Coordinates of C-alpha atoms and ligand atoms in Angstrom, one line a residue:
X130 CA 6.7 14.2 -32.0
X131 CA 5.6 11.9 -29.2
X132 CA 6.8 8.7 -28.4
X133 CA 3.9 7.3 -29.4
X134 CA 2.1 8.8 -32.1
X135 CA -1.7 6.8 -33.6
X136 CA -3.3 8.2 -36.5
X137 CA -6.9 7.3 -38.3
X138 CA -5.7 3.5 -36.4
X139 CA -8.6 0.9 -37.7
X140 CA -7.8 -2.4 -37.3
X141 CA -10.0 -5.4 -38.7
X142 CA -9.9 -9.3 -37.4
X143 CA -10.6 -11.4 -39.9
X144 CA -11.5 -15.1 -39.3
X145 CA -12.0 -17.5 -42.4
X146 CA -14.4 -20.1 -41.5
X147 CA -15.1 -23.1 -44.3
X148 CA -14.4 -22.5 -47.7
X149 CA -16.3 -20.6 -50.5
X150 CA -18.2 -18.6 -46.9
X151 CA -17.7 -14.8 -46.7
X152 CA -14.5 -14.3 -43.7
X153 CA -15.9 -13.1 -40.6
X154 CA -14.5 -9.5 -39.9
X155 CA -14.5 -7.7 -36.7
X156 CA -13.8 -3.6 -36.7
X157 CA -11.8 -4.2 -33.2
X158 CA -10.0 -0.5 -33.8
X159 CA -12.3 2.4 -35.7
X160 CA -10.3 5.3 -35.8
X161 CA -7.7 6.1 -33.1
X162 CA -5.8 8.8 -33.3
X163 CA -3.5 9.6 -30.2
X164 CA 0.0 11.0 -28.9
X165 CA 1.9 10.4 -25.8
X166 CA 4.4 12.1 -24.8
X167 CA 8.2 10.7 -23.4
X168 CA 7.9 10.3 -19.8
X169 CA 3.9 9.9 -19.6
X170 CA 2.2 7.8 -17.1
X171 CA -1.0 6.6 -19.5
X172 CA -4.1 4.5 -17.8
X173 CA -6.3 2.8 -20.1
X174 CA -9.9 2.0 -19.1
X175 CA -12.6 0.1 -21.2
X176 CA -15.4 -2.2 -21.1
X177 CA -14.7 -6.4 -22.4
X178 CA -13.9 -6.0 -26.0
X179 CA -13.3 -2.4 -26.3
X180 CA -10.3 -2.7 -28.4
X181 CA -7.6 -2.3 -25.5
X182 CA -5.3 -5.2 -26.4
X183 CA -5.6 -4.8 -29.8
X184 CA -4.3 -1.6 -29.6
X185 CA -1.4 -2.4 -26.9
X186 CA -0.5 -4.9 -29.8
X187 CA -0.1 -2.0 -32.4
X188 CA 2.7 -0.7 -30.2
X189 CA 5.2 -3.2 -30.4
X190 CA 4.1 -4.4 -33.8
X191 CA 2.4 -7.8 -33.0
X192 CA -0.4 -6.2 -34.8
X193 CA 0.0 -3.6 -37.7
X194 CA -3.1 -0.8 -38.4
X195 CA -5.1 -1.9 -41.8
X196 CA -5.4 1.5 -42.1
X197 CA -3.7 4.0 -40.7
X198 CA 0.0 3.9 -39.1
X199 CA 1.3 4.0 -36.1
X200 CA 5.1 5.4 -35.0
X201 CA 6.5 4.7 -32.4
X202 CA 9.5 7.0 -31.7
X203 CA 9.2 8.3 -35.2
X204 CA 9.5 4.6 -36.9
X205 CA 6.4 3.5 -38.7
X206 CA 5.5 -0.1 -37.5
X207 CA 4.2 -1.1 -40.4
X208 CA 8.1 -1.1 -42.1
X209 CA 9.7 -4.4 -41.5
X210 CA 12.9 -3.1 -41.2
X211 CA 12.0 -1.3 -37.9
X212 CA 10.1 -4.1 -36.0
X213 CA 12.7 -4.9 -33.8
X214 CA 13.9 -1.6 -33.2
X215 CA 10.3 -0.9 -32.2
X216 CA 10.0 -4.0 -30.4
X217 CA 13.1 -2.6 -28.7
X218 CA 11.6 0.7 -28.1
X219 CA 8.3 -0.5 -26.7
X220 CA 8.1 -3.8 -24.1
X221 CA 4.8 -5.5 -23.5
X222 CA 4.2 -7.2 -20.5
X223 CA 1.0 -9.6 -20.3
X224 CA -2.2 -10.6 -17.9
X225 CA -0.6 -13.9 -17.3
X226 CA 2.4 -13.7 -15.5
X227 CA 2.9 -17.6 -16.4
X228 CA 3.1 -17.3 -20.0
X229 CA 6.2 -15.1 -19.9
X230 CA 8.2 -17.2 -17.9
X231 CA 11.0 -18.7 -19.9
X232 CA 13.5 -20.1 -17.8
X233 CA 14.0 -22.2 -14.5
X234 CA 15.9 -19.5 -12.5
X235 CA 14.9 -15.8 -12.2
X236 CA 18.0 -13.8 -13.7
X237 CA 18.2 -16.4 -16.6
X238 CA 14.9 -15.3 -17.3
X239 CA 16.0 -11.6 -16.8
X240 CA 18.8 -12.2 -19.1
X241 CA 16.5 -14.0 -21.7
X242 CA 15.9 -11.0 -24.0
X243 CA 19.2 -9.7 -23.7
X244 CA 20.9 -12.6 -24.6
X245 CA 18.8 -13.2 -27.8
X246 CA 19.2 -10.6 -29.4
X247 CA 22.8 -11.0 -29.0
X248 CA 23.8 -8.6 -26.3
X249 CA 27.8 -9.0 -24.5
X250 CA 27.5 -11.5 -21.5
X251 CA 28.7 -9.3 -19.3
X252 CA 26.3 -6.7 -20.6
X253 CA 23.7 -9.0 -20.2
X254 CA 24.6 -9.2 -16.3
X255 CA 24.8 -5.7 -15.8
X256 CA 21.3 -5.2 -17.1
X257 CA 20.0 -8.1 -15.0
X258 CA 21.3 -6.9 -11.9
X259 CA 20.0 -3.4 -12.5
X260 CA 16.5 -4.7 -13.7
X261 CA 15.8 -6.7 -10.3
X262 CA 17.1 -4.3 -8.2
X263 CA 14.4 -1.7 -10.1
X264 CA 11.5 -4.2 -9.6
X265 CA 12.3 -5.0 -6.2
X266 CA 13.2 -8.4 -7.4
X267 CA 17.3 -8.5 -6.4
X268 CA 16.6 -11.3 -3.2
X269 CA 14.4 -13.8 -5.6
X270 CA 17.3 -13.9 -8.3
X271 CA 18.7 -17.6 -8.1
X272 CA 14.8 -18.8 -7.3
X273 CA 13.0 -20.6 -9.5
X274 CA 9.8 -18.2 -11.2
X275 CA 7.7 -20.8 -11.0
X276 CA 7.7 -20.6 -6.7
X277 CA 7.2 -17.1 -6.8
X278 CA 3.7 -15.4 -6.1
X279 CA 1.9 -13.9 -8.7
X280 CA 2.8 -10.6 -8.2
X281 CA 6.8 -11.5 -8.1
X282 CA 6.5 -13.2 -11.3
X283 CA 4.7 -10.4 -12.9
X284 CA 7.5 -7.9 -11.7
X285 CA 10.1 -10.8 -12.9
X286 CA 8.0 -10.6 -16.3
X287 CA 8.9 -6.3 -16.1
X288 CA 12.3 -7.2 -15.1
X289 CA 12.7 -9.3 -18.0
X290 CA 11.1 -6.1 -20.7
X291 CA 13.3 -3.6 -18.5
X292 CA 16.4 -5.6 -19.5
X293 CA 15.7 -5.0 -23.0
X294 CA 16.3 -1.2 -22.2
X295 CA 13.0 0.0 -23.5
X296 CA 11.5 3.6 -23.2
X297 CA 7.9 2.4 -23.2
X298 CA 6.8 -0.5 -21.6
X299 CA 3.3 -1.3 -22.8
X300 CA 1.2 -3.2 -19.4
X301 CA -2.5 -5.1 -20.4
X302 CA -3.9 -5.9 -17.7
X303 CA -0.4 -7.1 -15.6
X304 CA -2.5 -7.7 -12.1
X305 CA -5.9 -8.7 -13.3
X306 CA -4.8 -12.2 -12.3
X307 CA -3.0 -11.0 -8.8
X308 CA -4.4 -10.8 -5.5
X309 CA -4.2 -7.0 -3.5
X310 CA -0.8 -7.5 -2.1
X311 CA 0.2 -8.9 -5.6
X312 CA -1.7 -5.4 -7.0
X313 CA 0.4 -3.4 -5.0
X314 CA 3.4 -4.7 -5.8
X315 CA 3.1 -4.2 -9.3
X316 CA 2.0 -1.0 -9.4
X317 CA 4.7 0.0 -7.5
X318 CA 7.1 -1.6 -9.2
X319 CA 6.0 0.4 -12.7
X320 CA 5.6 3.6 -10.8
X321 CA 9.3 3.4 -9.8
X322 CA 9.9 2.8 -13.6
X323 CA 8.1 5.8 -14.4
X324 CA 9.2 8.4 -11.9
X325 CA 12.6 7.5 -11.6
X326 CA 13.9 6.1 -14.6
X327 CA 11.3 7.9 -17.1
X328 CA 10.0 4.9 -18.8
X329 CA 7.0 6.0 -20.7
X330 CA 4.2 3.5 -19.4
X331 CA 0.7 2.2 -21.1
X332 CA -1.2 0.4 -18.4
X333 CA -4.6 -0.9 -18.8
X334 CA -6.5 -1.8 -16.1
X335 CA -10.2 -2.1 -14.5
X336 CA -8.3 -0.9 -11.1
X337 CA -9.2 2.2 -9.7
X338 CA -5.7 2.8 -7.9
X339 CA -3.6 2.1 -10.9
X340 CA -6.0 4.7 -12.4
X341 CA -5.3 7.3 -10.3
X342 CA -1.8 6.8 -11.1
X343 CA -1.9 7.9 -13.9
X344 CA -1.1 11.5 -15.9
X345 CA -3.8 10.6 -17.9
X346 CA -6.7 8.5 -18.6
X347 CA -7.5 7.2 -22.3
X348 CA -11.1 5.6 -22.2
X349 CA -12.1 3.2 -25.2
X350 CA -15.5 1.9 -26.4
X351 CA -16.3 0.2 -29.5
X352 CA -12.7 0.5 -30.9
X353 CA -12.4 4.2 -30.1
X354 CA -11.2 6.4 -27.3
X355 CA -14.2 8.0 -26.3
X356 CA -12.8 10.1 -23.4
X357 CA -9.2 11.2 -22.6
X358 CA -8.1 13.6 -19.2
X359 CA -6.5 13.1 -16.3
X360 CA -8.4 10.9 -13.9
X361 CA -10.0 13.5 -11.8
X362 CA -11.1 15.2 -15.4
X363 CA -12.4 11.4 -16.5
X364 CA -14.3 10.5 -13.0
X365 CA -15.6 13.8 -13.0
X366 CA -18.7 12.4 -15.6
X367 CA -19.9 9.6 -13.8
X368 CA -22.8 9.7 -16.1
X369 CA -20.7 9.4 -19.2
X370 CA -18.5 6.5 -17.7
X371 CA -21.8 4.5 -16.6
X372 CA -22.9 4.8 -20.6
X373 CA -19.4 3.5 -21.2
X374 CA -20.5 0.7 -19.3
X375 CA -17.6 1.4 -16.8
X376 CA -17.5 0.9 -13.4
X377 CA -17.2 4.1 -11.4
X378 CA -15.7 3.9 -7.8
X379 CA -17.8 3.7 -5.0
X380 CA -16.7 6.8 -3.3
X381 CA -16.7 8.9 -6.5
X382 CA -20.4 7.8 -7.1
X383 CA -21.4 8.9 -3.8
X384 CA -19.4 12.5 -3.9
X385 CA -21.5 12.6 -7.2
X386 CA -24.9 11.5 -5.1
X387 CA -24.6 13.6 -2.4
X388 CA -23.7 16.3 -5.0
X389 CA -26.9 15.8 -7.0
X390 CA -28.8 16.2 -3.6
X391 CA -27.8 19.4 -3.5
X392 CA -24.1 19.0 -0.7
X393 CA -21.5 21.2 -2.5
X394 CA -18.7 18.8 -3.4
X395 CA -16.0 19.3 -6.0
X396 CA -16.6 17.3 -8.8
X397 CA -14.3 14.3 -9.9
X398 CA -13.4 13.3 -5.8
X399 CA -11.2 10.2 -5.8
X400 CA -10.7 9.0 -2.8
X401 CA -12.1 8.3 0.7
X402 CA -9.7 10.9 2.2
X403 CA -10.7 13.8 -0.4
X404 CA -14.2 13.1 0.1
X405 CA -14.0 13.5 4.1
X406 CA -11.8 17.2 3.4
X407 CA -14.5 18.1 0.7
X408 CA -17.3 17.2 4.0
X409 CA -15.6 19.0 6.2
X410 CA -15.2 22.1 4.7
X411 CA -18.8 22.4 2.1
X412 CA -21.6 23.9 2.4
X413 CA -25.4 22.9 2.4
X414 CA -27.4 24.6 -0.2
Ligands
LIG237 P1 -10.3 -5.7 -25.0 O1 -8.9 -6.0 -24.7 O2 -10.7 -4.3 -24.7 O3 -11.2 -6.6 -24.2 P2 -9.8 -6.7 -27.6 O4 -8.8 -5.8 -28.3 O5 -9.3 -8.0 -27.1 O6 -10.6 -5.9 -26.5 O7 -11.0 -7.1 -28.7 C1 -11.6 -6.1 -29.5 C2 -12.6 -6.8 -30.4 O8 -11.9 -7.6 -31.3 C3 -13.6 -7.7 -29.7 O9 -14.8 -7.6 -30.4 C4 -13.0 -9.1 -29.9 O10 -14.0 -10.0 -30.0 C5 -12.3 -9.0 -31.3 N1 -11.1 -9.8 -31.3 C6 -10.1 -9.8 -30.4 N2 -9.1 -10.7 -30.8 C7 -9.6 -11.4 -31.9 C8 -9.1 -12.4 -32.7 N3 -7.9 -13.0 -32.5 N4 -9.9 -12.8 -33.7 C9 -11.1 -12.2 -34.0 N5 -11.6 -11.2 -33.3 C10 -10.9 -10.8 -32.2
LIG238 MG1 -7.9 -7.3 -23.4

């Protein structure tokens, strides 16, 4: 079985508004069924309201299905005696890296999770140590968070999950808030995660390079996953994303123009560098 293992997820909000009125429900989830495998790199696109954070909140068990379960390595969430082993198992990390900040020094915030759930001191130092040297983090450790840039306190907000020894780390939306460089950093902080240390990683994202990424692309619209391939299988159907509402990237949609008009492009071309090769060597019908 996968790490991560959905199946028939729905997953209702429901707001009570005055008394003796009928509760407001919203279907946020309608039926997701998925698997991800140890060691998977998984990108998840959608339009505002798709259902994306409501499902990265099924994986650590801030949310539990109202129908259907969810396991994450073989532990149902919905048991209260596993919560914290799955909250152990998978780490979220947020859009705002200043809501995670906890403490007025870097590696005390590190060592936060650690050191509440009772792990030995020195332990605790090891795993600090080792998470900001992963996230690139080692120089900032006796600064305080709150001077950092955006993206150092998001990869400060990783170190902090990493230290909790997690296999999955669960990312929504981690740079929406950063600039570029801020971008960059992240992602290539969580890349190292994946690829060296095998951390199974859920990132959702509107970025087009944190995308690419990916192993593979899960798309959600109106609380399903509508599409699911690796990117150059999901930006293959530009028509399909644009009724997703999705925004496809620019140099995709033009492979895909100049295609239509009749220039023989492989379909599903990602970047600017790909698109030049595919030029160079097609042919006009
Ligand atoms: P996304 O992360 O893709 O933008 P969400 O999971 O946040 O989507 O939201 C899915 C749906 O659930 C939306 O229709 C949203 O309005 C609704 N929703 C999200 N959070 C709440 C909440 N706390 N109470 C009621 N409805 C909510
Ligand atoms: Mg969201």
């Amino acid at each position: 079985m996968g790490i991560i293992r959905a199946e028939n997820v729905h997953y209702d909000y429901v707001q009570y508004t005055d008394e003796g009125q009928e509760p407001v429900i919203s279907h946020a989830i309608t039926g997701v069924s998925l698997e991800v495998q140890k060691g998977q790199f998984i990108a998840v696109l959608g339009h505002n309201g798709s259902g994306k954070s409501t499902l990265a909140k099924h994986l650590n068990a801030l949310l539990v299905p109202t129908e259907g379960t969810v396991w994450i390595d073989g532990r149902n969430t919905a048991d209260e005696n596993e919560v914290w082993n799955v909250r152990q198992t998978a780490g979220m990390v947020f859009q705002n890296p200043d809501n995670q900040i906890v403490a007025s020094v870097v590696e005390e915030d590190v060592g936060f999770g650690p050191e509440n759930i009772g792990v030995p001191t020195e332990e605790i130092w090891k795993r600090v140590d080792d998470s900001l040297q992963k996230t690139g983090m080692t120089a900032y450790r006796k600064h305080s968070p709150n001077r950092l840039s955006g993206g150092q306190k998001q990869r400060v907000a990783i170190a902090g999950v990493m230290a909790m020894k997690p296999s999955c780390i669960v990312l929504d939306e981690p740079t929406a808030m950063l600039d570029p460089n801020g971008r960059r950093e992240v992602l290539e902080a969580v890349r190292e995660l994946n690829q060296k240390e095998g951390v199974t990683v859920i990132l959702i994202t509107h970025n087009m390079e944190e995308v690419i990424a990916a192993d593979l692309v899960f798309v959600m619209d109106y609380g399903r996953i509508e599409m699911q391939g690796t990117p150059r299988e999901i930006f293959s159907q530009v028509e399909k994303l644009q009724e997703l509402r999705l925004d496809v990237p620019a140099v995709t949609l033009l492979a895909h123009e100049l295609k239509s008009a009749g220039v023989r492009l492989p379909e599903g071309i990602l970047t600017t560098e790909e698109l030049i090769r595919g030029l160079e060597t097609c042919q006009f019908d």
